[in-house]
Amino acid sequence: MKKYTWGILCAVLLLTGCSKGEAENGPMPSEDFLIIAHRGASAYVPENTLASFDLAEELAADYIELDIHLTKDGQLAVMHDADVSGTTEANGKIGGLTLSELKELSVDFRHKDEDKKAVNGPSEEYAVPTLGEVFGQFGDNMNFIIELKDPEDYPGIEEKLVDTLKQYDMIGFDKDRHPKVAIQSFSKKGLKRVYELNQDIPLLKLISFDDDEEAKLSKKELDELLTYASGLGVSYEALTVPFIKKMHEKGLSVYAYTIIDAETALKMMAIGANGIHTDRPDILDK
């Protein structure tokens, strides 16, 4: 597991000011800067595939981030978009397709360029995986942040998710006392439903802000957030030292999304973020 302690880089971050990102009393790690592999190592391998997660593990990511939807026959499929056309050769909504129909597809890169090799034909490592398949292959060695996508479109998805976590023994902590799984979502309703089902799963509220807008929460918003969440994910452009400090004082961890360059990653570390979502899990290795 790759965890960057604050003392290592403080000396080289004086221009931005080193601030220890510590959310006291929360279940999420506070003393380490976490590298969260966004849809796996998705800069190098087609996103949300077993191949992408395998590379993320090889590159020593701390957490793998993935997205889930519910198929027509009630299976938890791992894919970002609700429509398969974004990354496969087909069209249609995941909710309107069975798992066997999804398994006939191969996930490819969203955007092609000279450095990315297209996937040719169906294969297991580039097929649409189920959450159970991901846990079966990586659950003993990796931790996960699972994004609950559009739960209002999938009645019962929260129950299915919690049942799957129980089935694969993914509720609880690893040997380093880090949660095996945290769930994130833009949906307050979806997160609150998970909280009703099981209060042992850390929940992260995703929040976006307008361009050039600094992150802020009203007292009412913050008070409500504290009734169910362990932390939040925020677009990195909006994050400021005062905002992060205030969240930490309330016991909330703060994760920045989505970082693709080392300079921005170091800045997020310097201002006190607890970690970053990145398509490049090796972002700080170079």
PDB file of C-alpha atoms in Angstrom:
ATOM      1  CA  MET A   1       0.000   0.000   0.000  1.00  0.00           C
ATOM      2  CA  LYS A   2       1.333   3.423  -0.940  1.00  0.00           C
ATOM      3  CA  LYS A   3       0.828   6.027   1.791  1.00  0.00           C
ATOM      4  CA  TYR A   4       2.585   9.384   1.719  1.00  0.00           C
ATOM      5  CA  THR A   5       3.302  10.771   5.182  1.00  0.00           C
ATOM      6  CA  TRP A   6       3.245  14.502   5.631  1.00  0.00           C
ATOM      7  CA  GLY A   7       6.793  14.926   6.873  1.00  0.00           C
ATOM      8  CA  ILE A   8       8.342  13.648   3.660  1.00  0.00           C
ATOM      9  CA  LEU A   9       7.279  16.498   1.408  1.00  0.00           C
ATOM     10  CA  CYS A  10       6.757  19.436   3.751  1.00  0.00           C
ATOM     11  CA  ALA A  11      10.223  20.783   3.108  1.00  0.00           C
ATOM     12  CA  VAL A  12       9.653  21.050  -0.622  1.00  0.00           C
ATOM     13  CA  LEU A  13       6.153  22.504  -0.313  1.00  0.00           C
ATOM     14  CA  LEU A  14       6.931  25.709   1.547  1.00  0.00           C
ATOM     15  CA  LEU A  15       5.610  27.860  -1.262  1.00  0.00           C
ATOM     16  CA  THR A  16       2.117  26.546  -0.671  1.00  0.00           C
ATOM     17  CA  GLY A  17       2.511  25.838   3.025  1.00  0.00           C
ATOM     18  CA  CYS A  18       2.455  22.349   4.442  1.00  0.00           C
ATOM     19  CA  SER A  19      -0.772  21.620   6.292  1.00  0.00           C
ATOM     20  CA  LYS A  20      -1.372  18.253   7.906  1.00  0.00           C
ATOM     21  CA  GLY A  21      -4.710  16.917   6.722  1.00  0.00           C
ATOM     22  CA  GLU A  22      -6.146  15.262   9.781  1.00  0.00           C
ATOM     23  CA  ALA A  23      -9.803  14.525  10.299  1.00  0.00           C
ATOM     24  CA  GLU A  24      -9.917  13.573  13.956  1.00  0.00           C
ATOM     25  CA  ASN A  25     -12.267  10.863  15.210  1.00  0.00           C
ATOM     26  CA  GLY A  26     -13.388   9.765  11.733  1.00  0.00           C
ATOM     27  CA  PRO A  27     -13.104   6.194  10.387  1.00  0.00           C
ATOM     28  CA  MET A  28     -11.181   7.206   7.265  1.00  0.00           C
ATOM     29  CA  PRO A  29      -7.351   7.334   7.390  1.00  0.00           C
ATOM     30  CA  SER A  30      -6.152  10.729   8.599  1.00  0.00           C
ATOM     31  CA  GLU A  31      -2.365  10.662   8.828  1.00  0.00           C
ATOM     32  CA  ASP A  32      -1.643   9.361   5.319  1.00  0.00           C
ATOM     33  CA  PHE A  33      -2.130  10.966   1.934  1.00  0.00           C
ATOM     34  CA  LEU A  34      -4.156   8.412   0.001  1.00  0.00           C
ATOM     35  CA  ILE A  35      -3.776   7.694  -3.684  1.00  0.00           C
ATOM     36  CA  ILE A  36      -7.202   6.607  -4.953  1.00  0.00           C
ATOM     37  CA  ALA A  37      -7.089   4.942  -8.370  1.00  0.00           C
ATOM     38  CA  HIS A  38      -9.976   6.591 -10.243  1.00  0.00           C
ATOM     39  CA  ARG A  39     -11.786   3.802 -12.111  1.00  0.00           C
ATOM     40  CA  GLY A  40      -8.553   1.877 -11.643  1.00  0.00           C
ATOM     41  CA  ALA A  41      -5.407   2.885 -13.495  1.00  0.00           C
ATOM     42  CA  SER A  42      -7.680   4.419 -16.123  1.00  0.00           C
ATOM     43  CA  ALA A  43      -5.028   6.589 -17.777  1.00  0.00           C
ATOM     44  CA  TYR A  44      -3.317   3.429 -18.983  1.00  0.00           C
ATOM     45  CA  VAL A  45      -5.997   0.724 -19.220  1.00  0.00           C
ATOM     46  CA  PRO A  46      -9.719   0.915 -20.087  1.00  0.00           C
ATOM     47  CA  GLU A  47     -11.584   2.134 -17.005  1.00  0.00           C
ATOM     48  CA  ASN A  48     -13.562   0.015 -14.541  1.00  0.00           C
ATOM     49  CA  THR A  49     -12.174  -3.269 -15.836  1.00  0.00           C
ATOM     50  CA  LEU A  50     -10.343  -6.082 -14.088  1.00  0.00           C
ATOM     51  CA  ALA A  51      -7.277  -5.110 -16.132  1.00  0.00           C
ATOM     52  CA  SER A  52      -7.479  -1.530 -14.858  1.00  0.00           C
ATOM     53  CA  PHE A  53      -7.835  -2.661 -11.255  1.00  0.00           C
ATOM     54  CA  ASP A  54      -4.979  -5.132 -11.654  1.00  0.00           C
ATOM     55  CA  LEU A  55      -2.657  -2.353 -12.817  1.00  0.00           C
ATOM     56  CA  ALA A  56      -3.822  -0.103  -9.964  1.00  0.00           C
ATOM     57  CA  GLU A  57      -2.829  -2.834  -7.527  1.00  0.00           C
ATOM     58  CA  GLU A  58       0.527  -3.237  -9.282  1.00  0.00           C
ATOM     59  CA  LEU A  59       1.117   0.524  -8.983  1.00  0.00           C
ATOM     60  CA  ALA A  60       0.396   0.299  -5.226  1.00  0.00           C
ATOM     61  CA  ALA A  61      -2.711   2.479  -5.084  1.00  0.00           C
ATOM     62  CA  ASP A  62      -4.194   2.784  -1.601  1.00  0.00           C
ATOM     63  CA  TYR A  63      -7.802   2.520  -2.797  1.00  0.00           C
ATOM     64  CA  ILE A  64      -9.495   1.564  -6.039  1.00  0.00           C
ATOM     65  CA  GLU A  65     -12.465   3.755  -6.959  1.00  0.00           C
ATOM     66  CA  LEU A  66     -15.219   2.188  -9.056  1.00  0.00           C
ATOM     67  CA  ASP A  67     -18.825   2.867 -10.067  1.00  0.00           C
ATOM     68  CA  ILE A  68     -21.847   0.593  -9.843  1.00  0.00           C
ATOM     69  CA  HIS A  69     -25.214   0.268 -11.533  1.00  0.00           C
ATOM     70  CA  LEU A  70     -27.952  -2.357 -11.342  1.00  0.00           C
ATOM     71  CA  THR A  71     -28.661  -4.554 -14.360  1.00  0.00           C
ATOM     72  CA  LYS A  72     -32.105  -5.586 -15.564  1.00  0.00           C
ATOM     73  CA  ASP A  73     -31.691  -8.908 -13.743  1.00  0.00           C
ATOM     74  CA  GLY A  74     -30.503  -7.320 -10.490  1.00  0.00           C
ATOM     75  CA  GLN A  75     -26.730  -7.651 -10.737  1.00  0.00           C
ATOM     76  CA  LEU A  76     -24.269  -4.956  -9.603  1.00  0.00           C
ATOM     77  CA  ALA A  77     -22.348  -4.021 -12.744  1.00  0.00           C
ATOM     78  CA  VAL A  78     -19.173  -1.949 -12.570  1.00  0.00           C
ATOM     79  CA  MET A  79     -19.304   0.881 -15.123  1.00  0.00           C
ATOM     80  CA  HIS A  80     -19.281   4.661 -14.912  1.00  0.00           C
ATOM     81  CA  ASP A  81     -22.026   5.690 -17.333  1.00  0.00           C
ATOM     82  CA  ALA A  82     -25.615   4.508 -17.175  1.00  0.00           C
ATOM     83  CA  ASP A  83     -25.446   4.056 -20.970  1.00  0.00           C
ATOM     84  CA  VAL A  84     -22.928   1.533 -22.298  1.00  0.00           C
ATOM     85  CA  SER A  85     -22.176   3.588 -25.403  1.00  0.00           C
ATOM     86  CA  GLY A  86     -19.529   5.657 -23.610  1.00  0.00           C
ATOM     87  CA  THR A  87     -17.002   2.835 -23.448  1.00  0.00           C
ATOM     88  CA  THR A  88     -18.347  -0.094 -25.478  1.00  0.00           C
ATOM     89  CA  GLU A  89     -19.390  -0.859 -29.040  1.00  0.00           C
ATOM     90  CA  ALA A  90     -23.068  -1.059 -28.085  1.00  0.00           C
ATOM     91  CA  ASN A  91     -25.891   1.259 -27.068  1.00  0.00           C
ATOM     92  CA  GLY A  92     -28.415   0.992 -24.286  1.00  0.00           C
ATOM     93  CA  LYS A  93     -28.941   1.548 -20.598  1.00  0.00           C
ATOM     94  CA  ILE A  94     -27.408  -0.842 -18.087  1.00  0.00           C
ATOM     95  CA  GLY A  95     -30.767  -0.994 -16.323  1.00  0.00           C
ATOM     96  CA  GLY A  96     -32.323  -2.327 -19.510  1.00  0.00           C
ATOM     97  CA  LEU A  97     -29.716  -5.039 -20.111  1.00  0.00           C
ATOM     98  CA  THR A  98     -29.099  -8.370 -18.409  1.00  0.00           C
ATOM     99  CA  LEU A  99     -25.678  -9.297 -17.081  1.00  0.00           C
ATOM    100  CA  SER A 100     -25.230 -11.872 -19.839  1.00  0.00           C
ATOM    101  CA  GLU A 101     -25.914  -9.167 -22.427  1.00  0.00           C
ATOM    102  CA  LEU A 102     -23.341  -6.888 -20.785  1.00  0.00           C
ATOM    103  CA  LYS A 103     -20.800  -9.700 -20.775  1.00  0.00           C
ATOM    104  CA  GLU A 104     -20.924  -9.810 -24.567  1.00  0.00           C
ATOM    105  CA  LEU A 105     -19.331  -6.330 -24.657  1.00  0.00           C
ATOM    106  CA  SER A 106     -15.723  -5.200 -24.355  1.00  0.00           C
ATOM    107  CA  VAL A 107     -14.826  -2.007 -22.510  1.00  0.00           C
ATOM    108  CA  ASP A 108     -12.476   0.259 -24.431  1.00  0.00           C
ATOM    109  CA  PHE A 109     -10.945   3.689 -23.847  1.00  0.00           C
ATOM    110  CA  ARG A 110     -13.284   6.652 -23.979  1.00  0.00           C
ATOM    111  CA  HIS A 111     -10.852   8.619 -26.101  1.00  0.00           C
ATOM    112  CA  LYS A 112      -8.345   7.098 -28.472  1.00  0.00           C
ATOM    113  CA  ASP A 113      -4.908   8.475 -29.142  1.00  0.00           C
ATOM    114  CA  GLU A 114      -1.579   7.179 -30.401  1.00  0.00           C
ATOM    115  CA  ASP A 115      -0.517   6.003 -26.954  1.00  0.00           C
ATOM    116  CA  LYS A 116      -3.611   3.917 -26.330  1.00  0.00           C
ATOM    117  CA  LYS A 117      -4.156   0.571 -27.933  1.00  0.00           C
ATOM    118  CA  ALA A 118      -7.756  -0.305 -28.729  1.00  0.00           C
ATOM    119  CA  VAL A 119      -9.222  -3.463 -27.297  1.00  0.00           C
ATOM    120  CA  ASN A 120      -9.986  -6.056 -29.941  1.00  0.00           C
ATOM    121  CA  GLY A 121     -12.834  -8.418 -29.215  1.00  0.00           C
ATOM    122  CA  PRO A 122     -14.332  -9.684 -25.958  1.00  0.00           C
ATOM    123  CA  SER A 123     -12.052 -10.876 -23.171  1.00  0.00           C
ATOM    124  CA  GLU A 124     -12.512 -11.448 -19.458  1.00  0.00           C
ATOM    125  CA  GLU A 125     -10.112  -8.723 -18.368  1.00  0.00           C
ATOM    126  CA  TYR A 126     -11.898  -6.111 -20.515  1.00  0.00           C
ATOM    127  CA  ALA A 127     -15.448  -7.330 -19.931  1.00  0.00           C
ATOM    128  CA  VAL A 128     -17.898  -5.415 -17.756  1.00  0.00           C
ATOM    129  CA  PRO A 129     -17.240  -6.881 -14.288  1.00  0.00           C
ATOM    130  CA  THR A 130     -19.676  -7.397 -11.469  1.00  0.00           C
ATOM    131  CA  LEU A 131     -18.839  -6.050  -8.038  1.00  0.00           C
ATOM    132  CA  GLY A 132     -18.635  -9.615  -6.776  1.00  0.00           C
ATOM    133  CA  GLU A 133     -16.060 -10.490  -9.429  1.00  0.00           C
ATOM    134  CA  VAL A 134     -13.951  -7.499  -8.406  1.00  0.00           C
ATOM    135  CA  PHE A 135     -14.074  -8.492  -4.742  1.00  0.00           C
ATOM    136  CA  GLY A 136     -13.342 -12.102  -5.634  1.00  0.00           C
ATOM    137  CA  GLN A 137     -10.136 -11.140  -7.418  1.00  0.00           C
ATOM    138  CA  PHE A 138      -8.914  -8.152  -5.396  1.00  0.00           C
ATOM    139  CA  GLY A 139     -10.811  -8.107  -2.109  1.00  0.00           C
ATOM    140  CA  ASP A 140      -8.035  -9.757  -0.093  1.00  0.00           C
ATOM    141  CA  ASN A 141      -5.401  -7.236  -1.162  1.00  0.00           C
ATOM    142  CA  MET A 142      -7.096  -3.939  -2.043  1.00  0.00           C
ATOM    143  CA  ASN A 143      -9.461  -1.449  -0.473  1.00  0.00           C
ATOM    144  CA  PHE A 144     -12.262   0.230  -2.405  1.00  0.00           C
ATOM    145  CA  ILE A 145     -14.258   3.411  -2.724  1.00  0.00           C
ATOM    146  CA  ILE A 146     -17.522   2.545  -4.435  1.00  0.00           C
ATOM    147  CA  GLU A 147     -19.548   5.249  -6.117  1.00  0.00           C
ATOM    148  CA  LEU A 148     -23.276   4.706  -5.940  1.00  0.00           C
ATOM    149  CA  LYS A 149     -24.466   5.997  -9.313  1.00  0.00           C
ATOM    150  CA  ASP A 150     -27.968   7.404  -9.733  1.00  0.00           C
ATOM    151  CA  PRO A 151     -29.559   5.245  -7.000  1.00  0.00           C
ATOM    152  CA  GLU A 152     -32.952   6.812  -7.675  1.00  0.00           C
ATOM    153  CA  ASP A 153     -32.913   4.939 -11.006  1.00  0.00           C
ATOM    154  CA  TYR A 154     -32.245   1.589  -9.339  1.00  0.00           C
ATOM    155  CA  PRO A 155     -34.728   0.801  -6.563  1.00  0.00           C
ATOM    156  CA  GLY A 156     -33.107  -1.495  -4.028  1.00  0.00           C
ATOM    157  CA  ILE A 157     -29.511  -0.934  -5.160  1.00  0.00           C
ATOM    158  CA  GLU A 158     -28.445   0.139  -1.667  1.00  0.00           C
ATOM    159  CA  GLU A 159     -29.716  -3.127  -0.161  1.00  0.00           C
ATOM    160  CA  LYS A 160     -28.010  -5.126  -2.912  1.00  0.00           C
ATOM    161  CA  LEU A 161     -24.748  -3.285  -2.293  1.00  0.00           C
ATOM    162  CA  VAL A 162     -24.756  -3.803   1.464  1.00  0.00           C
ATOM    163  CA  ASP A 163     -25.634  -7.486   1.016  1.00  0.00           C
ATOM    164  CA  THR A 164     -22.715  -7.909  -1.398  1.00  0.00           C
ATOM    165  CA  LEU A 165     -20.316  -6.219   1.030  1.00  0.00           C
ATOM    166  CA  LYS A 166     -21.445  -8.628   3.746  1.00  0.00           C
ATOM    167  CA  GLN A 167     -21.156 -11.619   1.417  1.00  0.00           C
ATOM    168  CA  TYR A 168     -17.518 -10.845   0.614  1.00  0.00           C
ATOM    169  CA  ASP A 169     -16.631  -9.704   4.145  1.00  0.00           C
ATOM    170  CA  MET A 170     -15.812  -6.175   2.967  1.00  0.00           C
ATOM    171  CA  ILE A 171     -17.342  -4.287   5.901  1.00  0.00           C
ATOM    172  CA  GLY A 172     -14.658  -3.504   8.448  1.00  0.00           C
ATOM    173  CA  PHE A 173     -10.958  -2.695   8.515  1.00  0.00           C
ATOM    174  CA  ASP A 174      -7.763  -4.047   7.010  1.00  0.00           C
ATOM    175  CA  LYS A 175      -4.593  -4.862   8.970  1.00  0.00           C
ATOM    176  CA  ASP A 176      -3.656  -1.154   8.960  1.00  0.00           C
ATOM    177  CA  ARG A 177      -7.037  -0.220  10.446  1.00  0.00           C
ATOM    178  CA  HIS A 178      -8.183   1.379   7.212  1.00  0.00           C
ATOM    179  CA  PRO A 179     -11.745   0.700   6.030  1.00  0.00           C
ATOM    180  CA  LYS A 180     -11.900  -2.021   3.400  1.00  0.00           C
ATOM    181  CA  VAL A 181     -14.709  -0.142   1.661  1.00  0.00           C
ATOM    182  CA  ALA A 182     -16.161   3.354   1.700  1.00  0.00           C
ATOM    183  CA  ILE A 183     -19.187   4.389  -0.346  1.00  0.00           C
ATOM    184  CA  GLN A 184     -19.452   7.730  -2.089  1.00  0.00           C
ATOM    185  CA  SER A 185     -22.222   9.403  -4.045  1.00  0.00           C
ATOM    186  CA  PHE A 186     -23.639  12.724  -5.163  1.00  0.00           C
ATOM    187  CA  SER A 187     -26.962  11.356  -3.923  1.00  0.00           C
ATOM    188  CA  LYS A 188     -27.677  12.360  -0.339  1.00  0.00           C
ATOM    189  CA  LYS A 189     -30.732  10.123  -0.342  1.00  0.00           C
ATOM    190  CA  GLY A 190     -28.725   7.110  -1.473  1.00  0.00           C
ATOM    191  CA  LEU A 191     -26.046   7.602   1.172  1.00  0.00           C
ATOM    192  CA  LYS A 192     -28.632   8.057   3.904  1.00  0.00           C
ATOM    193  CA  ARG A 193     -30.302   4.815   2.864  1.00  0.00           C
ATOM    194  CA  VAL A 194     -26.973   2.977   3.171  1.00  0.00           C
ATOM    195  CA  TYR A 195     -26.525   4.559   6.603  1.00  0.00           C
ATOM    196  CA  GLU A 196     -29.927   3.221   7.631  1.00  0.00           C
ATOM    197  CA  LEU A 197     -28.914  -0.264   6.497  1.00  0.00           C
ATOM    198  CA  ASN A 198     -25.466  -0.353   8.075  1.00  0.00           C
ATOM    199  CA  GLN A 199     -23.709   2.350  10.067  1.00  0.00           C
ATOM    200  CA  ASP A 200     -20.314   0.603   9.949  1.00  0.00           C
ATOM    201  CA  ILE A 201     -19.635   1.640   6.343  1.00  0.00           C
ATOM    202  CA  PRO A 202     -17.872   5.018   5.920  1.00  0.00           C
ATOM    203  CA  LEU A 203     -19.821   7.337   3.609  1.00  0.00           C
ATOM    204  CA  LEU A 204     -18.348  10.134   1.491  1.00  0.00           C
ATOM    205  CA  LYS A 205     -20.580  12.847   0.048  1.00  0.00           C
ATOM    206  CA  LEU A 206     -19.486  14.028  -3.389  1.00  0.00           C
ATOM    207  CA  ILE A 207     -19.888  17.759  -3.951  1.00  0.00           C
ATOM    208  CA  SER A 208     -19.236  19.863  -7.029  1.00  0.00           C
ATOM    209  CA  PHE A 209     -18.948  23.626  -7.274  1.00  0.00           C
ATOM    210  CA  ASP A 210     -19.242  26.036 -10.174  1.00  0.00           C
ATOM    211  CA  ASP A 211     -16.146  27.180 -12.047  1.00  0.00           C
ATOM    212  CA  ASP A 212     -14.130  29.719 -10.034  1.00  0.00           C
ATOM    213  CA  GLU A 213     -16.290  29.030  -6.956  1.00  0.00           C
ATOM    214  CA  GLU A 214     -14.573  28.198  -3.677  1.00  0.00           C
ATOM    215  CA  ALA A 215     -15.836  25.266  -1.645  1.00  0.00           C
ATOM    216  CA  LYS A 216     -18.232  26.206   1.105  1.00  0.00           C
ATOM    217  CA  LEU A 217     -21.088  24.688   3.067  1.00  0.00           C
ATOM    218  CA  SER A 218     -23.796  26.442   5.034  1.00  0.00           C
ATOM    219  CA  LYS A 219     -24.227  25.560   8.693  1.00  0.00           C
ATOM    220  CA  LYS A 220     -27.410  23.692   7.795  1.00  0.00           C
ATOM    221  CA  GLU A 221     -25.654  21.709   5.063  1.00  0.00           C
ATOM    222  CA  LEU A 222     -22.730  20.859   7.312  1.00  0.00           C
ATOM    223  CA  ASP A 223     -24.930  19.863  10.245  1.00  0.00           C
ATOM    224  CA  GLU A 224     -26.889  17.516   7.989  1.00  0.00           C
ATOM    225  CA  LEU A 225     -23.713  16.067   6.493  1.00  0.00           C
ATOM    226  CA  LEU A 226     -22.432  15.239   9.964  1.00  0.00           C
ATOM    227  CA  THR A 227     -25.486  13.061  10.640  1.00  0.00           C
ATOM    228  CA  TYR A 228     -24.316  10.384   8.184  1.00  0.00           C
ATOM    229  CA  ALA A 229     -21.013  11.134   6.424  1.00  0.00           C
ATOM    230  CA  SER A 230     -17.387  10.398   7.324  1.00  0.00           C
ATOM    231  CA  GLY A 231     -15.967  12.699   4.682  1.00  0.00           C
ATOM    232  CA  LEU A 232     -16.482  14.282   1.330  1.00  0.00           C
ATOM    233  CA  GLY A 233     -15.082  14.370  -2.165  1.00  0.00           C
ATOM    234  CA  VAL A 234     -14.691  17.791  -3.750  1.00  0.00           C
ATOM    235  CA  SER A 235     -13.521  19.008  -7.155  1.00  0.00           C
ATOM    236  CA  TYR A 236      -9.929  20.037  -6.555  1.00  0.00           C
ATOM    237  CA  GLU A 237     -10.276  23.475  -8.142  1.00  0.00           C
ATOM    238  CA  ALA A 238     -12.650  24.554  -5.369  1.00  0.00           C
ATOM    239  CA  LEU A 239     -10.601  23.416  -2.378  1.00  0.00           C
ATOM    240  CA  THR A 240      -8.991  25.935  -0.029  1.00  0.00           C
ATOM    241  CA  VAL A 241      -7.013  25.681   3.199  1.00  0.00           C
ATOM    242  CA  PRO A 242      -9.790  27.251   5.347  1.00  0.00           C
ATOM    243  CA  PHE A 243     -12.431  24.888   3.963  1.00  0.00           C
ATOM    244  CA  ILE A 244     -10.310  21.777   4.538  1.00  0.00           C
ATOM    245  CA  LYS A 245      -9.339  22.944   8.013  1.00  0.00           C
ATOM    246  CA  LYS A 246     -12.990  23.485   8.934  1.00  0.00           C
ATOM    247  CA  MET A 247     -13.960  20.038   7.666  1.00  0.00           C
ATOM    248  CA  HIS A 248     -11.148  18.463   9.666  1.00  0.00           C
ATOM    249  CA  GLU A 249     -12.244  20.281  12.796  1.00  0.00           C
ATOM    250  CA  LYS A 250     -15.644  18.619  12.316  1.00  0.00           C
ATOM    251  CA  GLY A 251     -14.034  15.190  11.889  1.00  0.00           C
ATOM    252  CA  LEU A 252     -14.567  14.960   8.120  1.00  0.00           C
ATOM    253  CA  SER A 253     -11.921  13.757   5.682  1.00  0.00           C
ATOM    254  CA  VAL A 254     -11.544  15.626   2.379  1.00  0.00           C
ATOM    255  CA  TYR A 255     -10.591  13.975  -0.922  1.00  0.00           C
ATOM    256  CA  ALA A 256      -9.876  15.918  -4.101  1.00  0.00           C
ATOM    257  CA  TYR A 257     -11.012  14.754  -7.535  1.00  0.00           C
ATOM    258  CA  THR A 258      -9.787  14.226 -10.265  1.00  0.00           C
ATOM    259  CA  ILE A 259      -6.023  14.902 -10.423  1.00  0.00           C
ATOM    260  CA  ILE A 260      -3.929  14.056 -13.480  1.00  0.00           C
ATOM    261  CA  ASP A 261      -0.622  15.846 -12.818  1.00  0.00           C
ATOM    262  CA  ALA A 262       1.956  15.693 -10.017  1.00  0.00           C
ATOM    263  CA  GLU A 263       2.043  19.457  -9.443  1.00  0.00           C
ATOM    264  CA  THR A 264      -1.649  19.552  -8.573  1.00  0.00           C
ATOM    265  CA  ALA A 265      -1.302  16.400  -6.466  1.00  0.00           C
ATOM    266  CA  LEU A 266       1.464  18.040  -4.430  1.00  0.00           C
ATOM    267  CA  LYS A 267      -0.629  21.171  -4.028  1.00  0.00           C
ATOM    268  CA  MET A 268      -3.534  19.137  -2.666  1.00  0.00           C
ATOM    269  CA  MET A 269      -1.151  17.485  -0.224  1.00  0.00           C
ATOM    270  CA  ALA A 270       0.206  20.873   0.825  1.00  0.00           C
ATOM    271  CA  ILE A 271      -3.189  22.417   1.569  1.00  0.00           C
ATOM    272  CA  GLY A 272      -4.200  19.490   3.745  1.00  0.00           C
ATOM    273  CA  ALA A 273      -6.375  17.213   1.608  1.00  0.00           C
ATOM    274  CA  ASN A 274      -6.474  13.633   2.845  1.00  0.00           C
ATOM    275  CA  GLY A 275      -5.928  12.198  -0.606  1.00  0.00           C
ATOM    276  CA  ILE A 276      -6.669  12.433  -4.310  1.00  0.00           C
ATOM    277  CA  HIS A 277      -8.601  10.585  -6.953  1.00  0.00           C
ATOM    278  CA  THR A 278      -6.334  10.128  -9.942  1.00  0.00           C
ATOM    279  CA  ASP A 279      -6.307   8.216 -13.237  1.00  0.00           C
ATOM    280  CA  ARG A 280      -2.552   7.762 -12.669  1.00  0.00           C
ATOM    281  CA  PRO A 281      -1.825   5.861  -9.445  1.00  0.00           C
ATOM    282  CA  ASP A 282       1.901   6.395 -10.070  1.00  0.00           C
ATOM    283  CA  ILE A 283       1.412  10.165 -10.182  1.00  0.00           C
ATOM    284  CA  LEU A 284       3.921  10.845  -7.381  1.00  0.00           C
ATOM    285  CA  ASP A 285       6.434   8.165  -8.326  1.00  0.00           C
ATOM    286  CA  LYS A 286       8.249  10.204 -10.953  1.00  0.00           C
TER     287      LYS A 286
END
